mmCIF file of C-alpha atoms in Angstrom:
data_model
loop_
_atom_site.group_PDB
_atom_site.id
_atom_site.type_symbol
_atom_site.label_atom_id
_atom_site.label_comp_id
_atom_site.label_asym_id
_atom_site.label_seq_id
_atom_site.Cartn_x
_atom_site.Cartn_y
_atom_site.Cartn_z
ATOM 1 C CA MET N 1186 0.000 0.000 0.000
ATOM 2 C CA ARG N 1187 2.966 2.293 0.571
ATOM 3 C CA ILE N 1188 3.909 1.850 -3.073
ATOM 4 C CA HIS N 1189 0.638 3.435 -4.174
ATOM 5 C CA TRP N 1190 1.278 6.801 -2.556
ATOM 6 C CA ILE N 1191 5.036 6.836 -3.209
ATOM 7 C CA ALA N 1192 4.482 6.870 -6.989
ATOM 8 C CA PRO N 1193 2.545 10.171 -7.040
ATOM 9 C CA VAL N 1194 5.070 11.689 -4.625
ATOM 10 C CA PHE N 1195 7.889 10.798 -6.996
ATOM 11 C CA ALA N 1196 5.905 12.131 -9.920
ATOM 12 C CA ALA N 1197 5.408 15.401 -8.058
ATOM 13 C CA LEU N 1198 9.101 15.544 -7.196
ATOM 14 C CA ALA N 1199 9.965 14.999 -10.836
ATOM 15 C CA THR N 1200 7.936 18.025 -11.846
ATOM 16 C CA TRP N 1201 8.977 20.230 -8.959
ATOM 17 C CA GLY N 1202 12.664 19.444 -8.850
ATOM 18 C CA GLY N 1203 15.237 21.266 -10.931
ATOM 19 C CA ALA N 1204 17.315 18.140 -11.415
ATOM 20 C CA GLN N 1205 16.206 15.332 -13.696
ATOM 21 C CA ALA N 1206 15.754 11.788 -12.411
ATOM 22 C CA ALA N 1207 19.177 10.173 -12.420
ATOM 23 C CA GLY N 1208 20.149 8.761 -15.838
ATOM 24 C CA GLU N 1209 17.097 10.028 -17.701
ATOM 25 C CA ALA N 1210 18.189 11.013 -21.169
ATOM 26 C CA GLY N 1211 14.991 11.667 -23.058
ATOM 27 C CA THR N 1212 11.451 10.655 -23.957
ATOM 28 C CA ILE N 1213 9.901 8.646 -26.778
ATOM 29 C CA LYS N 1214 7.775 11.059 -28.815
ATOM 30 C CA THR N 1215 6.781 8.845 -31.778
ATOM 31 C CA ALA N 1216 6.436 5.087 -32.039
ATOM 32 C CA LYS N 1217 5.139 2.687 -34.667
ATOM 33 C CA GLY N 1218 4.953 -1.090 -34.397
ATOM 34 C CA SER N 1219 7.328 -2.898 -32.044
ATOM 35 C CA VAL N 1220 9.695 -0.764 -29.947
ATOM 36 C CA THR N 1221 11.630 -2.311 -27.069
ATOM 37 C CA ILE N 1222 14.071 -0.952 -24.519
ATOM 38 C CA GLU N 1223 16.659 -3.275 -22.989
ATOM 39 C CA ARG N 1224 17.820 -2.003 -19.629
ATOM 40 C CA ALA N 1225 19.784 -3.814 -16.891
ATOM 41 C CA GLY N 1226 19.014 -7.182 -18.427
ATOM 42 C CA GLN N 1227 15.280 -6.487 -18.741
ATOM 43 C CA LYS N 1228 13.210 -6.080 -21.908
ATOM 44 C CA LEU N 1229 10.610 -3.309 -21.660
ATOM 45 C CA SER N 1230 7.902 -2.612 -24.180
ATOM 46 C CA ALA N 1231 8.184 1.078 -25.084
ATOM 47 C CA ALA N 1232 5.602 3.578 -26.327
ATOM 48 C CA VAL N 1233 5.049 7.302 -26.733
ATOM 49 C CA GLY N 1234 5.853 8.872 -23.361
ATOM 50 C CA THR N 1235 8.281 6.150 -22.212
ATOM 51 C CA ALA N 1236 11.473 7.583 -20.704
ATOM 52 C CA VAL N 1237 14.815 6.604 -22.228
ATOM 53 C CA GLN N 1238 17.834 6.386 -19.928
ATOM 54 C CA SER N 1239 21.568 6.502 -20.406
ATOM 55 C CA ALA N 1240 22.862 2.952 -21.133
ATOM 56 C CA ASP N 1241 19.533 1.872 -22.691
ATOM 57 C CA ARG N 1242 19.460 -0.190 -25.852
ATOM 58 C CA VAL N 1243 16.495 0.708 -28.087
ATOM 59 C CA LEU N 1244 15.284 -1.825 -30.678
ATOM 60 C CA THR N 1245 12.711 -1.572 -33.430
ATOM 61 C CA GLY N 1246 11.124 -4.531 -35.187
ATOM 62 C CA ALA N 1247 10.025 -4.973 -38.778
ATOM 63 C CA ASN N 1248 7.730 -2.186 -40.068
ATOM 64 C CA SER N 1249 8.485 -0.263 -36.875
ATOM 65 C CA SER N 1250 10.058 3.038 -35.996
ATOM 66 C CA VAL N 1251 10.679 5.270 -33.002
ATOM 67 C CA GLY N 1252 11.441 8.953 -32.388
ATOM 68 C CA ILE N 1253 13.184 10.136 -29.220
ATOM 69 C CA THR N 1254 13.809 13.694 -28.012
ATOM 70 C CA LEU N 1255 16.783 13.947 -25.679
ATOM 71 C CA ARG N 1256 16.926 16.574 -22.941
ATOM 72 C CA ASP N 1257 19.306 18.782 -24.925
ATOM 73 C CA HIS N 1258 16.957 18.682 -27.960
ATOM 74 C CA THR N 1259 18.951 16.129 -29.930
ATOM 75 C CA LEU N 1260 16.244 14.424 -32.008
ATOM 76 C CA LEU N 1261 16.859 10.749 -32.780
ATOM 77 C CA SER N 1262 14.662 8.544 -34.924
ATOM 78 C CA ALA N 1263 15.203 4.952 -35.959
ATOM 79 C CA GLY N 1264 13.674 3.079 -38.870
ATOM 80 C CA PRO N 1265 12.764 -0.628 -38.907
ATOM 81 C CA ASN N 1266 15.015 -3.448 -37.669
ATOM 82 C CA SER N 1267 17.309 -1.047 -35.875
ATOM 83 C CA THR N 1268 19.361 -1.247 -32.710
ATOM 84 C CA LEU N 1269 20.563 1.920 -31.004
ATOM 85 C CA GLU N 1270 22.725 1.888 -27.896
ATOM 86 C CA LEU N 1271 22.776 5.080 -25.868
ATOM 87 C CA ASN N 1272 26.191 4.527 -24.284
ATOM 88 C CA LYS N 1273 26.511 7.800 -22.392
ATOM 89 C CA TYR N 1274 24.237 10.769 -21.890
ATOM 90 C CA SER N 1275 24.475 13.738 -19.603
ATOM 91 C CA PHE N 1276 23.235 17.301 -20.031
ATOM 92 C CA ASP N 1277 23.477 20.256 -17.662
ATOM 93 C CA ALA N 1278 20.580 22.626 -18.397
ATOM 94 C CA THR N 1279 22.464 25.573 -16.877
ATOM 95 C CA SER N 1280 25.795 25.312 -18.697
ATOM 96 C CA HIS N 1281 24.739 23.135 -21.693
ATOM 97 C CA GLY N 1282 27.720 20.943 -20.894
ATOM 98 C CA GLY N 1283 27.555 17.174 -21.015
ATOM 99 C CA GLU N 1284 28.120 14.254 -23.323
ATOM 100 C CA LEU N 1285 26.301 12.081 -25.853
ATOM 101 C CA ASP N 1286 27.836 8.864 -27.124
ATOM 102 C CA ALA N 1287 25.678 6.395 -29.050
ATOM 103 C CA THR N 1288 26.186 3.377 -31.312
ATOM 104 C CA VAL N 1289 24.005 2.216 -34.171
ATOM 105 C CA LYS N 1290 24.497 -1.547 -34.196
ATOM 106 C CA ARG N 1291 22.148 -2.107 -37.113
ATOM 107 C CA GLY N 1292 19.405 -0.408 -39.070
ATOM 108 C CA SER N 1293 18.947 3.306 -39.684
ATOM 109 C CA LEU N 1294 19.083 6.377 -37.464
ATOM 110 C CA SER N 1295 18.260 9.973 -38.271
ATOM 111 C CA VAL N 1296 19.919 12.561 -36.041
ATOM 112 C CA ILE N 1297 19.197 16.264 -35.571
ATOM 113 C CA SER N 1298 21.798 17.554 -33.144
ATOM 114 C CA GLY N 1299 20.852 19.762 -30.194
ATOM 115 C CA LYS N 1300 22.391 22.018 -27.573
ATOM 116 C CA LEU N 1301 25.211 19.656 -26.597
ATOM 117 C CA ALA N 1302 26.701 19.741 -30.094
ATOM 118 C CA ALA N 1303 26.009 23.477 -30.379
ATOM 119 C CA ALA N 1304 27.844 24.193 -27.118
ATOM 120 C CA SER N 1305 30.739 21.816 -27.673
ATOM 121 C CA PRO N 1306 30.991 19.732 -30.847
ATOM 122 C CA ARG N 1307 33.451 17.332 -29.226
ATOM 123 C CA SER N 1308 30.796 16.329 -26.716
ATOM 124 C CA VAL N 1309 28.713 14.381 -29.241
ATOM 125 C CA SER N 1310 29.815 11.218 -31.022
ATOM 126 C CA PHE N 1311 28.101 8.380 -32.811
ATOM 127 C CA HIS N 1312 29.517 4.979 -33.765
ATOM 128 C CA THR N 1313 28.766 2.229 -36.233
ATOM 129 C CA PRO N 1314 30.531 -1.145 -36.060
ATOM 130 C CA THR N 1315 33.204 0.306 -38.377
ATOM 131 C CA ALA N 1316 33.226 4.090 -37.993
ATOM 132 C CA THR N 1317 33.173 6.955 -35.537
ATOM 133 C CA LEU N 1318 31.306 10.182 -36.266
ATOM 134 C CA GLY N 1319 32.108 13.607 -34.850
ATOM 135 C CA VAL N 1320 29.171 15.977 -35.066
ATOM 136 C CA ARG N 1321 28.931 19.731 -35.531
ATOM 137 C CA GLY N 1322 25.410 21.287 -35.359
ATOM 138 C CA THR N 1323 23.755 19.252 -38.024
ATOM 139 C CA GLU N 1324 21.268 16.737 -39.444
ATOM 140 C CA PHE N 1325 22.277 13.394 -40.885
ATOM 141 C CA VAL N 1326 21.313 9.726 -41.266
ATOM 142 C CA ILE N 1327 23.333 6.637 -40.413
ATOM 143 C CA GLU N 1328 22.692 3.242 -41.980
ATOM 144 C CA VAL N 1329 24.306 0.049 -40.705
ATOM 145 C CA ALA N 1330 23.944 -3.176 -42.640
ATOM 146 C CA ASP N 1331 22.972 -6.303 -40.734
ATOM 147 C CA ARG N 1332 26.372 -7.960 -40.296
ATOM 148 C CA GLU N 1333 24.909 -11.448 -40.553
ATOM 149 C CA MET N 1334 23.511 -10.633 -43.960
ATOM 150 C CA LEU N 1335 26.622 -9.071 -45.495
ATOM 151 C CA PRO N 1336 28.259 -11.122 -48.300
ATOM 152 C CA MET V 572 42.566 -21.870 -81.410
ATOM 153 C CA THR V 573 39.194 -22.770 -79.967
ATOM 154 C CA PRO V 574 40.457 -24.351 -76.752
ATOM 155 C CA VAL V 575 42.644 -21.264 -76.009
ATOM 156 C CA LEU V 576 39.668 -18.967 -76.611
ATOM 157 C CA GLY V 577 37.575 -21.175 -74.423
ATOM 158 C CA LEU V 578 40.108 -20.886 -71.669
ATOM 159 C CA ALA V 579 40.345 -17.104 -72.019
ATOM 160 C CA LEU V 580 36.576 -16.773 -71.857
ATOM 161 C CA VAL V 581 36.365 -18.876 -68.752
ATOM 162 C CA LEU V 582 39.085 -16.820 -67.123
ATOM 163 C CA VAL V 583 37.367 -13.538 -67.955
ATOM 164 C CA VAL V 584 34.018 -14.792 -66.745
ATOM 165 C CA GLY V 585 35.726 -16.085 -63.633
ATOM 166 C CA LEU V 586 37.276 -12.660 -63.020
ATOM 167 C CA LEU V 587 34.022 -10.791 -63.704
ATOM 168 C CA SER V 588 32.022 -12.876 -61.282
ATOM 169 C CA ARG V 589 34.552 -12.183 -58.513
ATOM 170 C CA ASN V 590 34.818 -8.474 -59.142
ATOM 171 C CA PRO V 591 31.519 -6.711 -58.383
ATOM 172 C CA ALA V 592 32.255 -4.530 -55.356
ATOM 173 C CA PRO V 593 30.286 -5.657 -52.297
ATOM 174 C CA PRO V 594 27.704 -3.130 -51.108
ATOM 175 C CA PRO V 595 28.938 -0.781 -48.364
ATOM 176 C CA ALA V 596 28.453 -1.996 -44.818
ATOM 177 C CA ASP V 597 27.605 1.418 -43.389
ATOM 178 C CA ARG V 598 26.548 4.789 -44.766
ATOM 179 C CA VAL V 599 26.359 8.298 -43.393
ATOM 180 C CA VAL V 600 24.514 11.036 -45.283
ATOM 181 C CA LEU V 601 24.579 14.725 -44.310
ATOM 182 C CA LEU V 602 21.198 16.413 -44.668
ATOM 183 C CA PRO V 603 20.292 20.089 -45.029
ATOM 184 C CA GLY V 604 18.335 21.709 -42.193
ATOM 185 C CA PRO V 605 14.923 23.343 -42.653
ATOM 186 C CA GLU V 606 16.483 26.582 -43.926
ATOM 187 C CA GLY V 607 18.903 24.729 -46.177
ATOM 188 C CA LYS V 608 21.802 25.183 -43.783
ATOM 189 C CA VAL V 609 24.295 22.351 -43.557
ATOM 190 C CA GLY V 610 26.453 21.323 -40.594
ATOM 191 C CA LYS V 611 29.411 19.008 -40.581
ATOM 192 C CA VAL V 612 30.028 15.350 -39.790
ATOM 193 C CA GLU V 613 33.509 13.845 -39.567
ATOM 194 C CA VAL V 614 33.535 10.125 -40.304
ATOM 195 C CA SER V 615 36.607 8.101 -39.448
ATOM 196 C CA THR V 616 37.590 4.451 -39.457
ATOM 197 C CA ARG V 617 40.916 2.771 -38.781
ATOM 198 C CA GLU V 618 41.651 3.052 -42.500
ATOM 199 C CA ALA V 619 40.376 6.467 -43.544
ATOM 200 C CA ALA V 620 38.609 9.686 -42.616
ATOM 201 C CA ILE V 621 36.272 12.055 -44.442
ATOM 202 C CA THR V 622 34.429 15.272 -43.606
ATOM 203 C CA LEU V 623 30.893 15.675 -44.916
ATOM 204 C CA ASP V 624 30.028 19.354 -45.227
ATOM 205 C CA ASP V 625 27.635 19.766 -48.124
ATOM 206 C CA ALA V 626 24.018 18.691 -48.441
ATOM 207 C CA TYR V 627 23.441 15.014 -49.317
ATOM 208 C CA ARG V 628 27.153 14.243 -49.265
ATOM 209 C CA ALA V 629 27.482 10.605 -48.186
ATOM 210 C CA ALA V 630 30.197 8.349 -46.853
ATOM 211 C CA HIS V 631 29.927 4.716 -47.941
ATOM 212 C CA ILE V 632 32.015 2.606 -45.602
ATOM 213 C CA SER V 633 33.132 -0.915 -46.437
ATOM 214 C CA ARG V 634 33.449 -3.641 -43.833
ATOM 215 C CA SER V 635 37.215 -3.222 -43.960
ATOM 216 C CA GLY V 636 36.880 0.479 -43.184
ATOM 217 C CA LYS V 637 37.502 2.000 -46.584
ATOM 218 C CA ILE V 638 35.424 5.130 -47.233
ATOM 219 C CA ALA V 639 34.056 6.291 -50.587
ATOM 220 C CA ALA V 640 32.332 9.664 -51.005
ATOM 221 C CA HIS V 641 29.022 9.800 -52.878
ATOM 222 C CA LEU V 642 26.314 12.372 -53.459
ATOM 223 C CA GLU V 643 22.772 11.300 -52.606
ATOM 224 C CA SER V 644 19.632 13.309 -53.409
ATOM 225 C CA GLU V 645 16.492 14.314 -51.539
ATOM 226 C CA ALA V 646 14.653 11.577 -53.446
ATOM 227 C CA SER V 647 17.188 8.822 -52.793
ATOM 228 C CA VAL V 648 17.331 9.742 -49.101
ATOM 229 C CA ARG V 649 13.560 9.735 -48.780
ATOM 230 C CA GLU V 650 13.381 6.347 -50.518
ATOM 231 C CA ARG V 651 16.053 4.726 -48.404
ATOM 232 C CA TYR V 652 15.474 6.388 -45.029
ATOM 233 C CA GLY V 653 11.831 7.438 -45.256
ATOM 234 C CA ALA V 654 10.751 5.417 -42.230
ATOM 235 C CA ALA V 655 13.409 6.910 -39.950
ATOM 236 C CA LEU V 656 12.717 10.430 -41.249
ATOM 237 C CA GLU V 657 8.957 10.107 -40.776
ATOM 238 C CA ALA V 658 9.513 9.019 -37.179
ATOM 239 C CA ARG V 659 11.353 12.230 -36.305
ATOM 240 C CA PRO V 660 9.944 13.970 -33.232
ATOM 241 C CA PRO V 661 8.630 17.532 -33.670
ATOM 242 C CA ARG V 662 11.294 20.194 -33.263
ATOM 243 C CA PRO V 663 11.265 22.031 -29.930
ATOM 244 C CA VAL V 664 9.846 25.564 -29.878
ATOM 245 C CA SER V 665 10.378 28.512 -27.528
ATOM 246 C CA PHE V 666 8.178 31.318 -26.249
ATOM 247 C CA LEU V 667 9.269 34.369 -24.276
ATOM 248 C CA LEU V 668 7.452 35.672 -21.217
ATOM 249 C CA TYR V 669 8.147 38.756 -19.129
ATOM 250 C CA PHE V 670 7.304 39.723 -15.576
ATOM 251 C CA GLU V 671 5.594 42.963 -14.760
ATOM 252 C CA SER V 672 8.368 45.281 -13.606
ATOM 253 C CA GLY V 673 9.443 44.301 -10.061
ATOM 254 C CA ARG V 674 6.439 42.020 -9.429
ATOM 255 C CA ASP V 675 5.810 38.293 -9.538
ATOM 256 C CA GLU V 676 3.082 38.762 -12.132
ATOM 257 C CA LEU V 677 2.990 38.291 -15.864
ATOM 258 C CA ALA V 678 3.499 41.466 -17.858
ATOM 259 C CA PRO V 679 0.257 42.364 -19.661
ATOM 260 C CA GLU V 680 1.900 41.939 -23.070
ATOM 261 C CA SER V 681 2.753 38.335 -22.145
ATOM 262 C CA LEU V 682 -0.851 37.266 -21.568
ATOM 263 C CA PRO V 683 -1.565 36.384 -25.225
ATOM 264 C CA THR V 684 1.601 34.265 -25.244
ATOM 265 C CA VAL V 685 0.079 31.986 -22.600
ATOM 266 C CA ALA V 686 -2.668 31.127 -25.094
ATOM 267 C CA ASP V 687 -0.033 30.426 -27.767
ATOM 268 C CA ILE V 688 1.764 28.102 -25.347
ATOM 269 C CA LYS V 689 -1.439 26.186 -24.647
ATOM 270 C CA ALA V 690 -2.086 25.835 -28.386
ATOM 271 C CA GLU V 691 1.392 24.426 -28.951
ATOM 272 C CA LEU V 692 1.059 22.003 -26.023
ATOM 273 C CA ALA V 693 -2.211 20.720 -27.488
ATOM 274 C CA LYS V 694 -0.414 19.744 -30.696
ATOM 275 C CA ARG V 695 1.992 17.364 -28.942
ATOM 276 C CA PRO V 696 0.956 14.059 -27.354
ATOM 277 C CA VAL V 697 3.618 14.107 -24.616
ATOM 278 C CA PRO V 698 4.992 17.631 -24.364
ATOM 279 C CA GLU V 699 7.713 18.454 -21.866
ATOM 280 C CA ILE V 700 8.373 22.020 -20.775
ATOM 281 C CA THR V 701 11.567 23.595 -19.531
ATOM 282 C CA VAL V 702 11.055 27.022 -17.990
ATOM 283 C CA VAL V 703 14.386 28.809 -18.455
ATOM 284 C CA GLY V 704 15.205 32.018 -16.616
ATOM 285 C CA HIS V 705 17.561 34.574 -18.139
ATOM 286 C CA THR V 706 19.025 37.764 -16.696
ATOM 287 C CA ASP V 707 20.926 40.804 -17.908
ATOM 288 C CA ARG V 708 24.570 41.308 -16.966
ATOM 289 C CA VAL V 709 24.011 43.354 -13.815
ATOM 290 C CA GLY V 710 25.475 41.296 -10.955
ATOM 291 C CA SER V 711 27.870 38.373 -10.830
ATOM 292 C CA VAL V 712 27.526 35.295 -13.017
ATOM 293 C CA GLU V 713 26.747 33.172 -9.943
ATOM 294 C CA ALA V 714 24.158 35.605 -8.567
ATOM 295 C CA ASN V 715 22.511 35.748 -11.985
ATOM 296 C CA ASP V 716 22.392 31.959 -12.183
ATOM 297 C CA ARG V 717 20.521 31.916 -8.866
ATOM 298 C CA LEU V 718 18.243 34.790 -9.851
ATOM 299 C CA ALA V 719 17.460 33.166 -13.197
ATOM 300 C CA LEU V 720 16.462 29.919 -11.494
ATOM 301 C CA LYS V 721 14.265 31.807 -9.006
ATOM 302 C CA ARG V 722 12.553 33.630 -11.865
ATOM 303 C CA ALA V 723 12.000 30.325 -13.657
ATOM 304 C CA GLU V 724 10.429 28.825 -10.537
ATOM 305 C CA ALA V 725 8.184 31.859 -10.063
ATOM 306 C CA MET V 726 7.107 31.714 -13.700
ATOM 307 C CA ARG V 727 6.372 27.995 -13.448
ATOM 308 C CA SER V 728 3.981 28.713 -10.564
ATOM 309 C CA LEU V 729 2.259 31.457 -12.528
ATOM 310 C CA LEU V 730 1.829 29.121 -15.502
ATOM 311 C CA THR V 731 0.545 26.101 -13.612
ATOM 312 C CA ALA V 732 -1.926 28.410 -11.831
ATOM 313 C CA ARG V 733 -3.172 29.371 -15.302
ATOM 314 C CA GLY V 734 -3.757 25.736 -16.243
ATOM 315 C CA ILE V 735 -0.567 24.928 -18.144
ATOM 316 C CA GLU V 736 0.060 21.177 -17.954
ATOM 317 C CA ALA V 737 2.572 18.830 -19.551
ATOM 318 C CA LEU V 738 4.225 15.424 -19.131
ATOM 319 C CA ALA V 739 6.918 17.272 -17.168
ATOM 320 C CA ILE V 740 7.687 20.909 -16.288
ATOM 321 C CA GLU V 741 11.318 21.515 -15.314
ATOM 322 C CA VAL V 742 13.081 24.723 -14.412
ATOM 323 C CA ALA V 743 16.541 25.929 -15.328
ATOM 324 C CA GLY V 744 18.511 29.133 -14.864
ATOM 325 C CA ARG V 745 20.813 30.243 -17.665
ATOM 326 C CA GLY V 746 21.788 33.476 -15.926
ATOM 327 C CA GLU V 747 23.537 35.918 -18.236
ATOM 328 C CA ARG V 748 24.812 33.289 -20.688
ATOM 329 C CA GLU V 749 22.359 33.880 -23.517
ATOM 330 C CA PRO V 750 21.508 37.584 -23.877
ATOM 331 C CA LEU V 751 18.941 38.489 -26.531
ATOM 332 C CA VAL V 752 20.581 41.887 -26.726
ATOM 333 C CA PRO V 753 24.350 41.685 -26.118
ATOM 334 C CA THR V 754 25.655 44.337 -23.718
ATOM 335 C CA ALA V 755 28.824 45.093 -21.811
ATOM 336 C CA ASP V 756 29.081 43.691 -18.300
ATOM 337 C CA GLU V 757 26.963 45.420 -15.594
ATOM 338 C CA VAL V 758 24.713 47.149 -18.146
ATOM 339 C CA PRO V 759 20.960 46.796 -17.377
ATOM 340 C CA GLU V 760 18.844 45.569 -20.274
ATOM 341 C CA ALA V 761 15.192 44.758 -19.659
ATOM 342 C CA ARG V 762 14.848 42.724 -22.844
ATOM 343 C CA ASN V 763 17.342 40.193 -21.469
ATOM 344 C CA ARG V 764 15.418 39.805 -18.214
ATOM 345 C CA ARG V 765 13.071 37.236 -19.659
ATOM 346 C CA VAL V 766 11.779 33.702 -19.121
ATOM 347 C CA GLU V 767 11.891 31.289 -22.025
ATOM 348 C CA ILE V 768 9.277 28.542 -22.172
ATOM 349 C CA VAL V 769 10.773 25.707 -24.189
ATOM 350 C CA ILE V 770 8.426 22.960 -25.347
ATOM 351 C CA ARG V 771 9.903 19.676 -26.597
#
């Protein structure tokens, strides 16, 4: 019974507090089909409004897609059959300092960079299995072929 | 004659069937922003590096890390990445609000903006608001950071009292870091003493 009143208290704290819940990186804003978050060994079904945390792995199934807005306004969106690992995320809303490091393991990802890249381009990097991307205030797409299907 | 030709043909066919370049393992394409502006992406592997800095410039990366530059088009990008592009979240928007001089009340000219904010919130299924306080350059950087946060908190109260609701409403103080109207240090400037309502 304690659990029932703790949840609204935490929700209130989340809206009243200046600091974000630890590790929260962003929120799912669009979702189509099957979207899953893997976190600490658990598989969570994700939908519009689900929070995304640093260290999450986000997966989309066939005919599926997801759009995520990070706290610094980096906009990420993945097409079908994609796997995105949000390795590191931190953002200080006062100084705009922090770090974003993510890997596209497979599939497609569209990126519109936000305040982190605007404040300090070195603070944002993306990876594919083969390459590293440094980002300077910009929009781009990344496509990673399914390694098992490569000739 | 014929056997030699036969041999040559087999060899050529053999070579041809081994030659077609495998498709790239990974690709990166730089896209123009809404006003046509283009940023920059640096792509590097153990083997090579390339900078993409014009619209639709693409890096095709082989499994071994070799990079070839290509030029895509709006059409080819839409065809190949349409699903990811259609899933993009809406871009964040900002509104500016001002306090009545010296009071914890909304300035009269800011009242219509509250209606605009509500209209924007209604367009988004799970909007999140950051109320960001800004100051002018009178006072120290640290004092202005604290003042900006206080202003943001006061504005948040005013807005929630007027029925503004969202998935989350955070506050932040940016102090004197982002003046609308640049001034020298210690110069008062009312236009910089503002609260920015950012909706994402």
